[in-house]
Coordinates of C-alpha atoms in Angstrom, one line a residue:
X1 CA 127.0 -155.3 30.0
X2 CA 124.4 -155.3 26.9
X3 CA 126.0 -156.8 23.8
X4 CA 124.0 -153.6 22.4
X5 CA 126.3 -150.4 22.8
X6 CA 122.9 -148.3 24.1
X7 CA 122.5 -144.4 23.7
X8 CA 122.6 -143.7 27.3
X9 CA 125.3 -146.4 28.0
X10 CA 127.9 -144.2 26.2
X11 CA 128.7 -141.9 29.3
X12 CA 128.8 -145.1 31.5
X13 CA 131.4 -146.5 29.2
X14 CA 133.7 -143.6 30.3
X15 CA 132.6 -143.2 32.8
X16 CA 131.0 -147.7 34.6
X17 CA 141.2 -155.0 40.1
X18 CA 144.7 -155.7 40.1
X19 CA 146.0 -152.4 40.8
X20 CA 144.8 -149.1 42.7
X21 CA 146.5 -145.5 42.3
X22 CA 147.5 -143.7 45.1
X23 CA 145.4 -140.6 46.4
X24 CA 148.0 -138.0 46.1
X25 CA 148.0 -136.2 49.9
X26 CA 145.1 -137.2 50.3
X27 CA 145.9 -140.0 53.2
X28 CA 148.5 -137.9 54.9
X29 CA 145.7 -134.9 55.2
X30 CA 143.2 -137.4 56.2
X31 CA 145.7 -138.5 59.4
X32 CA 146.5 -134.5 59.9
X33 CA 142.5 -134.0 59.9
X34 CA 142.5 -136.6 63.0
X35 CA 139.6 -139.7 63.6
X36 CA 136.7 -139.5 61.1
X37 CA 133.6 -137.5 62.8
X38 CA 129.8 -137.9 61.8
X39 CA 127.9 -134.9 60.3
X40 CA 128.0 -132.2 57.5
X41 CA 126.3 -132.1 54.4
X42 CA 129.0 -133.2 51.4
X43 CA 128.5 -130.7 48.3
X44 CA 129.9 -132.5 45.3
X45 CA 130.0 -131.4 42.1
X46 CA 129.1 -133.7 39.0
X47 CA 129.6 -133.1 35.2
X48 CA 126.2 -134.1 34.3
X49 CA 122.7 -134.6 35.0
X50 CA 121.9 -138.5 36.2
X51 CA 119.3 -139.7 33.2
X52 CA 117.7 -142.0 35.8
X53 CA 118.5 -142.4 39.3
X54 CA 117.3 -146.3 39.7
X55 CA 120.4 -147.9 40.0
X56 CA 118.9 -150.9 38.6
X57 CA 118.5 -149.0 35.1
X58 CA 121.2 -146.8 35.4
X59 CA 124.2 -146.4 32.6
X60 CA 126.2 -143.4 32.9
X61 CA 128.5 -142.4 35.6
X62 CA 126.8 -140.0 37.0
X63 CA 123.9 -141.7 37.4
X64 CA 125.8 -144.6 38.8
X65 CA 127.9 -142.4 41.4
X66 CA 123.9 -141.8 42.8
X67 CA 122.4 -144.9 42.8
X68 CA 125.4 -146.6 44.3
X69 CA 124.6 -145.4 47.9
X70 CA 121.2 -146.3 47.7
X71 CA 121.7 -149.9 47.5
X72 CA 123.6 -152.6 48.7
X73 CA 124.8 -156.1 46.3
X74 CA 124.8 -159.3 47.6
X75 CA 128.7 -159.2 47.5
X76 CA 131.3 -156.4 46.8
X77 CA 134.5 -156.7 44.8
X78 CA 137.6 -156.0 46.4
X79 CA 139.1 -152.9 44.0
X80 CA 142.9 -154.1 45.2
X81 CA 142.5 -157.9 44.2
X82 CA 139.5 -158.2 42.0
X83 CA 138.6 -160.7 45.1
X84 CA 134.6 -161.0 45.6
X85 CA 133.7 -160.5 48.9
X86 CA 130.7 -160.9 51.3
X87 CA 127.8 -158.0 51.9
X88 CA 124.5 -158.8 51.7
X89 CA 125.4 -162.7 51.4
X90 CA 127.4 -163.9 53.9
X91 CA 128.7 -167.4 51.8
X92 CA 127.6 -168.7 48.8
X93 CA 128.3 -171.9 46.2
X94 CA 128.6 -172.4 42.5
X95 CA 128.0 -175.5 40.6
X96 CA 130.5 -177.0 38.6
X97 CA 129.2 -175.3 35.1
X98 CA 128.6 -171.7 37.0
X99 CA 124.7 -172.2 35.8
X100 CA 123.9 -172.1 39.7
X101 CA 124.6 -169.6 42.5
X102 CA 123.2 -170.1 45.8
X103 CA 123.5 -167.3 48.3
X104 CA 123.1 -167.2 52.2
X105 CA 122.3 -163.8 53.6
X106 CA 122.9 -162.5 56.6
X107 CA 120.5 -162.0 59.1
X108 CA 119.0 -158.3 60.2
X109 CA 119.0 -156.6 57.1
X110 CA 116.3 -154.1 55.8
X111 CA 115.3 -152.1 52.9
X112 CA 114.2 -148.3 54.0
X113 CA 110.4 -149.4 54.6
X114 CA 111.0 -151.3 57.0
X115 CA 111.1 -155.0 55.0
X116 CA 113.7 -157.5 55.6
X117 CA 116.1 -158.2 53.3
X118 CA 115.1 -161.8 52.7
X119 CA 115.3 -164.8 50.0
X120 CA 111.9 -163.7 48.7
X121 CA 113.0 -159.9 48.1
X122 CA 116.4 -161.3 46.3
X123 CA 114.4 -163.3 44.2
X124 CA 111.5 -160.5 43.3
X125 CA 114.3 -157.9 42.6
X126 CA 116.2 -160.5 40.2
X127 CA 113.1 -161.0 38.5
X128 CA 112.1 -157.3 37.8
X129 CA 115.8 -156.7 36.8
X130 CA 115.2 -159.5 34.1
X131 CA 111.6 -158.3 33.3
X132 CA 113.4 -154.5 32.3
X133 CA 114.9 -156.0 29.5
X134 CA 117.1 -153.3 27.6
X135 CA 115.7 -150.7 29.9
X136 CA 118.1 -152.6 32.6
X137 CA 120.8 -151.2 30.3
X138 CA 124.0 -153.5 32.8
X139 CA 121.7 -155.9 34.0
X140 CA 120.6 -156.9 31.2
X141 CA 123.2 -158.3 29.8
X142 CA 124.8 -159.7 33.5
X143 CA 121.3 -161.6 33.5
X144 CA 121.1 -162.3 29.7
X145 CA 121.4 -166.0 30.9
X146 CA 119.1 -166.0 33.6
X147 CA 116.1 -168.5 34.1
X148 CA 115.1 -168.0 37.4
X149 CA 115.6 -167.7 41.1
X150 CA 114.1 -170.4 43.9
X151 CA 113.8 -169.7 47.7
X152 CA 115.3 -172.3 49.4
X153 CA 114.6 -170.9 53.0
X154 CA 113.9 -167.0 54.3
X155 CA 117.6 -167.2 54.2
X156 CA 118.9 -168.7 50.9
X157 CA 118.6 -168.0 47.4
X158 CA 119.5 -170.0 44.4
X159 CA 120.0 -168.1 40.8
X160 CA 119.7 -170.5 37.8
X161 CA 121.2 -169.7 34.6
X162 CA 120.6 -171.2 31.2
X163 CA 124.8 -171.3 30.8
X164 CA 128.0 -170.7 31.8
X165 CA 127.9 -167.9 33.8
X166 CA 131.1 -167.1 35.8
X167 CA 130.9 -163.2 35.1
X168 CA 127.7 -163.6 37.2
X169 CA 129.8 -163.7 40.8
X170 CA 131.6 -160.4 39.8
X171 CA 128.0 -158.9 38.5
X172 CA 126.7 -159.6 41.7
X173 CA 128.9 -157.0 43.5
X174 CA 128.0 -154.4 41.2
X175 CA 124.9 -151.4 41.5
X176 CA 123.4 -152.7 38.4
X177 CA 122.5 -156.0 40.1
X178 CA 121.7 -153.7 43.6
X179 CA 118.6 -155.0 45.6
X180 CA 115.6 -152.7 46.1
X181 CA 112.5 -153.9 48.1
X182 CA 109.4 -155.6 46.6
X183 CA 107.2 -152.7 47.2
X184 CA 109.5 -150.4 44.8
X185 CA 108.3 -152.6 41.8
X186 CA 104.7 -151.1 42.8
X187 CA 106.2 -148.1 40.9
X188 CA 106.5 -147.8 36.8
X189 CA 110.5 -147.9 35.6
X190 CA 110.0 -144.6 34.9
X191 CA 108.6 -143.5 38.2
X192 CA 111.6 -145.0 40.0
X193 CA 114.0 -143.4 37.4
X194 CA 112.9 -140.0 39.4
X195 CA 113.7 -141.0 42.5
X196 CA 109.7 -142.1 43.3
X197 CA 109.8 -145.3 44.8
X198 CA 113.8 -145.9 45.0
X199 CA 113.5 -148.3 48.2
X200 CA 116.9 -149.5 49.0
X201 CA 118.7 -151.1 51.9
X202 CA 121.6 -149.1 51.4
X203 CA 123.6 -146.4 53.5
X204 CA 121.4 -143.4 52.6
X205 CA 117.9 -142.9 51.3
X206 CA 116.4 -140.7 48.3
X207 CA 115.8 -136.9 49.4
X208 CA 115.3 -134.6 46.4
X209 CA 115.7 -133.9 42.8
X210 CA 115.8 -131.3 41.0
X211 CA 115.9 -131.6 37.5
X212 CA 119.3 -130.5 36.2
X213 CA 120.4 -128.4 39.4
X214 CA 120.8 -131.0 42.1
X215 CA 120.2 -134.5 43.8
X216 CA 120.1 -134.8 47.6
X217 CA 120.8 -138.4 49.8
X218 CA 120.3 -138.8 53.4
X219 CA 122.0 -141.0 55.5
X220 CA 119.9 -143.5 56.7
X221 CA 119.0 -144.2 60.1
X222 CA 120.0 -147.8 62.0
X223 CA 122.3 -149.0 59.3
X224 CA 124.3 -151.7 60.1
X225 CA 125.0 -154.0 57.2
X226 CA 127.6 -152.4 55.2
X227 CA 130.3 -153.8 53.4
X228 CA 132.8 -156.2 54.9
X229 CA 135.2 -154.4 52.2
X230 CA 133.8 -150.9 53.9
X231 CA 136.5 -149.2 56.4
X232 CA 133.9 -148.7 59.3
X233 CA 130.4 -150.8 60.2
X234 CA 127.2 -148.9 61.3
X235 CA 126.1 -145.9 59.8
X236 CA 127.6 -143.6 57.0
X237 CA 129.5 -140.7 58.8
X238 CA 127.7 -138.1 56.6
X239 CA 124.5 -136.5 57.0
X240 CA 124.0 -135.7 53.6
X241 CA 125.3 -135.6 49.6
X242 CA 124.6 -133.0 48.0
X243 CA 125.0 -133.7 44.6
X244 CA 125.5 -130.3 42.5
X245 CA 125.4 -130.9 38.9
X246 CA 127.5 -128.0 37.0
X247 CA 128.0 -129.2 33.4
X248 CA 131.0 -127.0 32.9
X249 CA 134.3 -128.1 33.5
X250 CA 135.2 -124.3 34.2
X251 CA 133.0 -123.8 36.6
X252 CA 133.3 -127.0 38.4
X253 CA 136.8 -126.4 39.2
X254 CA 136.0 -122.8 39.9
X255 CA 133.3 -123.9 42.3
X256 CA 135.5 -125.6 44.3
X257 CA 138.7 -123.8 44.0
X258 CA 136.3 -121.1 45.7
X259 CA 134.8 -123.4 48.6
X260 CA 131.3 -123.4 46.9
X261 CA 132.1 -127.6 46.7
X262 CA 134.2 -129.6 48.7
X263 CA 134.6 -132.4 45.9
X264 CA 134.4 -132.4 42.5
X265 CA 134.6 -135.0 39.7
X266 CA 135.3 -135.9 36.2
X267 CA 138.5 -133.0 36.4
X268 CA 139.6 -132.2 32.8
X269 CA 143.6 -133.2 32.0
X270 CA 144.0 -128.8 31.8
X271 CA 142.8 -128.3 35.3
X272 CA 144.5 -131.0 37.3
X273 CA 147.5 -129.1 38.2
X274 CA 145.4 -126.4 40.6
X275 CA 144.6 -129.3 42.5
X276 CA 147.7 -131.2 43.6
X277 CA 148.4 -128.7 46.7
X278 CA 146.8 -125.3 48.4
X279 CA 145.4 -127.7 50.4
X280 CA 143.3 -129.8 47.5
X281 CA 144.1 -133.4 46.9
X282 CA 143.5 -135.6 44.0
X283 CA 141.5 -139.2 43.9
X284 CA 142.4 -141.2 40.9
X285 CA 142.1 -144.9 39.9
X286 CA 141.9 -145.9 36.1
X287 CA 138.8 -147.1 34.7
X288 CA 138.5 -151.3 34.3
X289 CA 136.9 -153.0 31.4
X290 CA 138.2 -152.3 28.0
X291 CA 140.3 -149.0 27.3
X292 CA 139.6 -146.5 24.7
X293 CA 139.9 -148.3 21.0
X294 CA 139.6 -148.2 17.7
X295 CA 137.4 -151.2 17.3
X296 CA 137.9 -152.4 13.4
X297 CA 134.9 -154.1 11.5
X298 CA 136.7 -156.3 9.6
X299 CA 134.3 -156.8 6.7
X300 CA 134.9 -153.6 5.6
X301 CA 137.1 -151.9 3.4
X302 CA 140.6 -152.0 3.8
X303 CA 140.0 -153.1 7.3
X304 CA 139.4 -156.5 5.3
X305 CA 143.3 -157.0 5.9
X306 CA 145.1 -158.0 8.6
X307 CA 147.8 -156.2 7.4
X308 CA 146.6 -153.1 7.9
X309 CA 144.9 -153.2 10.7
X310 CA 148.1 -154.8 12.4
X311 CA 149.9 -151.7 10.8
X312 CA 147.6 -149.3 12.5
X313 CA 147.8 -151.4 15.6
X314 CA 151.8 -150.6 15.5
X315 CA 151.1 -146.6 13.9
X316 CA 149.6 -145.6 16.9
X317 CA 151.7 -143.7 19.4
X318 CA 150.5 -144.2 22.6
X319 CA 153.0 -143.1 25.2
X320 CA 152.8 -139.2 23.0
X321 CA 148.8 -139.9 23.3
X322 CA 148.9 -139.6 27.0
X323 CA 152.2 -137.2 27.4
X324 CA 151.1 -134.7 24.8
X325 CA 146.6 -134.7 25.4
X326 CA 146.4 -136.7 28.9
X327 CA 148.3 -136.5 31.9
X328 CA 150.7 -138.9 33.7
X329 CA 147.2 -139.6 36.0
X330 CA 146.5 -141.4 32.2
X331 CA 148.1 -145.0 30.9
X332 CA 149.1 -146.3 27.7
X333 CA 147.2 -149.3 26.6
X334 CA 149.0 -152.2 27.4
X335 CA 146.1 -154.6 26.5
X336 CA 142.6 -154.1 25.3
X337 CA 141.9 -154.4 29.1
X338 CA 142.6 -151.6 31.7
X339 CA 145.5 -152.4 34.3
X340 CA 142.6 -152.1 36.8
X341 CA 141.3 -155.3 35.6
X342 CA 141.4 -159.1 36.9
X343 CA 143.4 -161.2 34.8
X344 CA 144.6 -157.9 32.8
X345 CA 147.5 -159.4 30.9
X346 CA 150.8 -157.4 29.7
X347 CA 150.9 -156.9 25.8
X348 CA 152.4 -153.8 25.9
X349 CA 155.7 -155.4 23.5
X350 CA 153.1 -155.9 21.3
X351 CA 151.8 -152.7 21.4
X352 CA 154.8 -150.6 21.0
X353 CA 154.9 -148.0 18.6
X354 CA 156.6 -149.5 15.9
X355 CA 156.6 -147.0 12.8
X356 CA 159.3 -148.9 10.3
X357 CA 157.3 -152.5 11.1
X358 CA 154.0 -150.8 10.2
X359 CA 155.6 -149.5 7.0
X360 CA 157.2 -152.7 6.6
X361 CA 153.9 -154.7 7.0
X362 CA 151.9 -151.8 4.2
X363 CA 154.8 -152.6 1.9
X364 CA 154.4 -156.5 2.4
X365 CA 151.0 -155.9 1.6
X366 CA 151.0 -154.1 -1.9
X367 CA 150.2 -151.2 -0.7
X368 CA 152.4 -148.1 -1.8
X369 CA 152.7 -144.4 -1.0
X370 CA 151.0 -141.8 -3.2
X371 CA 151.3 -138.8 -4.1
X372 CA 149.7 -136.8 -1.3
X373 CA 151.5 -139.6 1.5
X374 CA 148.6 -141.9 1.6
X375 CA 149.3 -144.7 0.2
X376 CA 147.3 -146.8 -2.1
X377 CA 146.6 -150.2 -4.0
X378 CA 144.6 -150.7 -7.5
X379 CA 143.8 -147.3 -6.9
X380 CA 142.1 -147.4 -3.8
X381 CA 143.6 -145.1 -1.1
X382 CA 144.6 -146.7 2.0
X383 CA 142.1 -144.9 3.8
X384 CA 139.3 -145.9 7.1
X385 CA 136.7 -143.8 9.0
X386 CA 136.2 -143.6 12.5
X387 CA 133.1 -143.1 14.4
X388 CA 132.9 -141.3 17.9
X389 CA 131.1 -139.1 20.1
X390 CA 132.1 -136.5 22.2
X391 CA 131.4 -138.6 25.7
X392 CA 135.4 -137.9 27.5
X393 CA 136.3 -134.1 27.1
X394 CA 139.6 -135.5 25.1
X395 CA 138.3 -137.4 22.4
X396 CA 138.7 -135.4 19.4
X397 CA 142.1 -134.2 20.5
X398 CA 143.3 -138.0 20.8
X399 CA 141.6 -139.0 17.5
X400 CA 143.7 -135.9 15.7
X401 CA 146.5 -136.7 17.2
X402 CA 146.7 -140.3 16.3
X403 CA 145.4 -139.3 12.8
X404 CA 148.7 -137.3 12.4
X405 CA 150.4 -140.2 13.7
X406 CA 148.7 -142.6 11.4
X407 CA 149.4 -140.1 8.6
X408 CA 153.4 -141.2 9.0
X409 CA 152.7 -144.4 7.8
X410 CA 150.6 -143.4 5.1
X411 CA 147.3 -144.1 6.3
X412 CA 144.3 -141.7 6.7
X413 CA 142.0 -141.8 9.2
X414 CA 138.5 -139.6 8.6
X415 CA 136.6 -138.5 11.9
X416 CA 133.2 -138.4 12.1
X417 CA 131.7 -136.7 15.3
X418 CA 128.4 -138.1 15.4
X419 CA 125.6 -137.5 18.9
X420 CA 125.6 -140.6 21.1
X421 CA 122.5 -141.5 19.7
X422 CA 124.0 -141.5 16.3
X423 CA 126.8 -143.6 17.2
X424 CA 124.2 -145.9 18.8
X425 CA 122.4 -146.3 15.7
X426 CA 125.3 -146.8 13.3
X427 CA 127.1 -149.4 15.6
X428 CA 123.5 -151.2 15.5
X429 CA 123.4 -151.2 12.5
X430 CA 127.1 -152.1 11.1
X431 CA 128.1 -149.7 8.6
X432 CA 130.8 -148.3 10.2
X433 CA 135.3 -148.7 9.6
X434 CA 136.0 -148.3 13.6
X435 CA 134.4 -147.8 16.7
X436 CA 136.2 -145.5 19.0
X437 CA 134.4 -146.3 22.9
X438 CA 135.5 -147.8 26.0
X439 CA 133.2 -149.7 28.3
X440 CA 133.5 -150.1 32.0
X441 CA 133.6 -153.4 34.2
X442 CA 135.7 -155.2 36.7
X443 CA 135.9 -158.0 34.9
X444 CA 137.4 -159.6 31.8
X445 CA 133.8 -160.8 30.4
X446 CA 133.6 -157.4 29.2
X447 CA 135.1 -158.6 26.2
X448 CA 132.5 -161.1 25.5
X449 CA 129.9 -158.9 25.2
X450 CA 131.9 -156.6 22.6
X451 CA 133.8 -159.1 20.5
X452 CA 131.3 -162.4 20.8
X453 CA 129.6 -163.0 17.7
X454 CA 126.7 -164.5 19.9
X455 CA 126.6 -161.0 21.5
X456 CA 128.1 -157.6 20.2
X457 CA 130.4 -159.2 17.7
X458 CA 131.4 -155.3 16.7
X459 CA 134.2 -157.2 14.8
X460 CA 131.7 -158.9 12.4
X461 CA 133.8 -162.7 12.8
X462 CA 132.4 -165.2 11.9
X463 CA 131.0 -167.7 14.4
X464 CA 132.6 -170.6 15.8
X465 CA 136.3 -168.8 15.2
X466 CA 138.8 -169.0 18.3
X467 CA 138.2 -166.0 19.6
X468 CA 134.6 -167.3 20.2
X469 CA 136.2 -170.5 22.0
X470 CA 138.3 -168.6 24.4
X471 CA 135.6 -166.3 24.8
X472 CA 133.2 -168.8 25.8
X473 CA 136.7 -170.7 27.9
X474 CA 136.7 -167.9 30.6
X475 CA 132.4 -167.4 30.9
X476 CA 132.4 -171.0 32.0
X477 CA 134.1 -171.3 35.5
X478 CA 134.8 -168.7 38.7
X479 CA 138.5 -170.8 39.5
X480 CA 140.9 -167.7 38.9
X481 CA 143.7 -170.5 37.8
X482 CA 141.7 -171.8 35.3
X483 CA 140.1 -168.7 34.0
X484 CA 143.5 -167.0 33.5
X485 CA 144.9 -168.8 30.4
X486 CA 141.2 -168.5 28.7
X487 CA 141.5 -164.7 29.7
X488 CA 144.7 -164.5 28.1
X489 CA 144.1 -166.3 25.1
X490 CA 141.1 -163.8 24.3
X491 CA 143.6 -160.6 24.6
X492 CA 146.1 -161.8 23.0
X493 CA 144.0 -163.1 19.9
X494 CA 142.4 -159.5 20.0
X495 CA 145.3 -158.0 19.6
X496 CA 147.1 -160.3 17.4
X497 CA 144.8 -160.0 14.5
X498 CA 144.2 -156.6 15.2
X499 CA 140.1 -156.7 15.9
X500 CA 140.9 -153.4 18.5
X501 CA 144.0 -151.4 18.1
X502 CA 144.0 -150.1 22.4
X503 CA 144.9 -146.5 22.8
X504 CA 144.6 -145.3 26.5
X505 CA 142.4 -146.0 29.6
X506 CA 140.1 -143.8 30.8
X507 CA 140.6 -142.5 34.2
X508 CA 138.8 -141.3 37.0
X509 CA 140.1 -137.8 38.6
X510 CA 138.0 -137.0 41.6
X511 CA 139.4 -133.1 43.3
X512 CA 138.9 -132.9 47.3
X513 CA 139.2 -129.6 49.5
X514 CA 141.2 -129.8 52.5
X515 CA 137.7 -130.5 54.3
X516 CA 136.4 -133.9 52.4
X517 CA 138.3 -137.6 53.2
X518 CA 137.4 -140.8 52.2
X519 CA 136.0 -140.0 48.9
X520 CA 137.1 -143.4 47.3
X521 CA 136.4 -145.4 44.9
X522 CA 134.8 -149.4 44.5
X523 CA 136.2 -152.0 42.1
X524 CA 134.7 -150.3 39.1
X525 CA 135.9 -146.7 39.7
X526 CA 132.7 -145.4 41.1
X527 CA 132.3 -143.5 43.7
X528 CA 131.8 -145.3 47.1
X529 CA 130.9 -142.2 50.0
X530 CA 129.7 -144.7 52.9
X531 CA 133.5 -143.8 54.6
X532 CA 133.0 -140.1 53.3
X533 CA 133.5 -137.3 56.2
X534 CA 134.0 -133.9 56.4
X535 CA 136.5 -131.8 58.9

């Protein structure tokens, strides 16, 4: 993930694995609906128009739920274990440091024109990634590190990196880091964002686009190098996805309430319930990476104490958040990181709503309830803005409710709505109280590129401070023992002074007719639709 927070990355952040949810009925119907059979054309409905289909460039979710069938990684995460597992490489070794990967492919594996998926083509496709820059808005920062990439033989490819890079072996399962062909780098960035050039070795090819009505993917022909996460080998079951984009929420659900679709995503909290039975199922899996937050920059204000922003931390109700806005498909923050994530850890003690020791900690503090409730000090009202943009449906209606909750303890929290490329500007450029985002990743390195002082540092520390150590602790080795306590450390120092106060984690609600199986989901709660089938 950039340490910037990008305009276009702010829909990806709600969208882009310890634990999966169940699917509802969905696996009973799929056993009622007999074997999987090849054909049909799947119609899915999508809340917004993909700003580039290139999954090498591509930031928001919708963009990603395209580009991922396009491609292929050289591994694939496990969305049960967090466990990395072989694709397009069939083994690989890491140095001691984690500055060098080598991979060893598998043999028979082609990109749509007919090229062979081969050392050469890894290392040409790493190389453009790195040549995008910013314009590689995930890649960029999973390869902020990267020097270079050396063919050892057709076979075997070595990635160097200029340090530490652990989070690189998770990175390399994701889309962002997907392989296209050499001759798709004949085309300009933007040519490939349109579809023009998308050369993949993926389970379906580009069809069609039509700008702001609908996508199209074909399956593609003689594919046989899936997955060995994927349920089936050989080629996708589906003929084509159809991806309808319909803005609306309304008129999403409507659509497929009324057979025009037979899946739809990004369901809104209110329309859940239509889909639970009648024959419509539910696919849901909480978003990984860090959960929805108010993201305090500690050099200013009132935020300059850790008083209050521990105060807030314990002000914020966030079982009410999800039972009163949300929906039990919804969690309560019980650490900065989703539950979805490896090496989550449980802080939810620390995070329980805790109204008298807020009060208790605002009293400690000098600070004393005026006139109107909020309370102040020297004068000053105990008072802090926070920024947002309208990204997930829900926002506003969290933010008011947990500025009446913050309201108890004498605090006031101001809400500025601002465009995504508003909020992208002012987070830039640091004059700001909070941050309310969340950003998406299967992995805890997330955090470094939010709370690092040599990256986001959205916090404003100052460098060298432990957070930076532990940080740095869990980039510098892929040993899941000895990454844990380094893991832990970080969320627990995060939440222990208070640089995020957690709320909720997003989640991903995908609706199904009776006719569409399979429509699952890969480590980082995007849409995988290689199983995909239709009764």
């Amino acid at each position: 993930m950039s340490p910037l927070f990008r305009a276009r990355n702010a829909a990806a952040l709600l969208a882009l694995p310890i634990l999966l949810t169940a699917c509802s009925a969905a696996g009973t119907e799929e056993t009622a609906s007999g074997p999987p059979k090849p054909g049909g054309t799947l119609r899915l409905g999508i809340s917004s128009a993909p700003d580039c289909i290139d999954p090498q460039q591509a930031a928001t979710n919708a963009s990603i739920n395209v580009g991922r069938q396009l491609v292929d990684s050289l591994t694939d995460q496990d969305p049960k274990t967090g466990e990395i597992k072989p694709w397009l490489a069939e083994k690989w070794e890491i140095n001691a440091d984690s500055t060098a990967f080598t991979f060893h492919l598998r043999a028979g594996a082609t990109f749509s024109d007919g090229s062979p998926v081969d050392a050469a083509a890894v290392k040409t496709s790493f190389d453009a990634i790195k040549a995008l820059g910013t314009k590689a808005q995930l890649g960029y920062g999973y390869l902020a590190a990267y020097k270079a990439s050396t063919v050892v033989d057709p076979q075997t490819v070595r990635l160097d990196f200029s340090a530490p890079s652990a989070q690189f072996l998770q990175a390399s399962s994701t889309m962002s880091l997907g392989l296209l062909a050499p001759a798709a780098f004949k085309k300009t960035p933007e040519q490939r964002c349109q579809g023009n050039g998308l050369i993949g070795s993926g389970p379906f090819v580009f069809e069609s686009l039509k700008q702001n009505q609908e996508i199209v993917l074909a399956k593609r022909t003689g594919y046989n190098w899936g997955s060995s996460l994927f349920k089936h080998q050989g080629e996708a079951y589906l003929d084509k996805i159809d991806y309808k984009i319909v803005p609306e929420p309304g008129v999403r659900t409507g659509s497929l309430a009324s057979g025009q679709l037979d899946a739809a995503t990004d369901i809104q909290p209110v329309d859940e319930p239509q889909f639970t039975g009648n024959g419509f199922s539910e696919n849901i899996r909480p978003n990984p990476g860090v959960v929805f937050n108010l993201h305090a920059n500690t050099t200013r204000g009132v935020l300059t104490d850790e008083k209050v922003r521990q105060a807030v931390l314990k002000g914020v109700d966030r079982t009410e958040v999800v039972n009163t806005v949300l929906t039990p498909s919804y969690k309560a923050a019980t650490s900065i990181l989703g539950s979805a994530t490896p090496l989550v850890g449980d802080f939810s003690q620390q995070l329980a709503y805790d109204q008298k020791g807020a009060a208790a900690l605002l009293d400690a503090a000098g600070w004393v309830p005026g006139p109107d409730g909020i309370r102040v000090k020297n004068g000053q009202p105990l008072s802090a803005s926070v920024v947002f943009s309208p990204v997930f449906n829900q926002n506003r209606s969290v933010l008011e409710l947990v500025q009446q909750q913050l309201r108890k303890i004498g605090f006031d929290l101001r809400i500025e709505q601002h465009t995504t490329a508003e909020t992208t500007q002012i987070q830039l450029s640091g004059n700001y109280d909070f941050l309310w985002y969340n950003v998406t990743r299967a992995d805890p390195d997330i955090l470094r590129g939010q709370f690092s002082t040599k990256a986001g540092n959205r916090s404003k520390l100052t460098p060298g401070n432990p957070l930076d150590v532990a940080l740095d602790a869990q980039s510098s080795t892929v040993d899941t023992a000895k990454r844990k306590p380094s893991a832990d450390e970080v969320q627990k120092l995060i939440i222990d002074h208070a640089y995020a106060v957690p709320v909720f984690e997003l989640t991903q609600v995908v609706a199904l007719s009776s006719k569409a199986h399979a429509v699952d989901f890969e480590a980082s709660s995007r849409l995988q639709l290689f199983d995909a089938w239709l009764s």
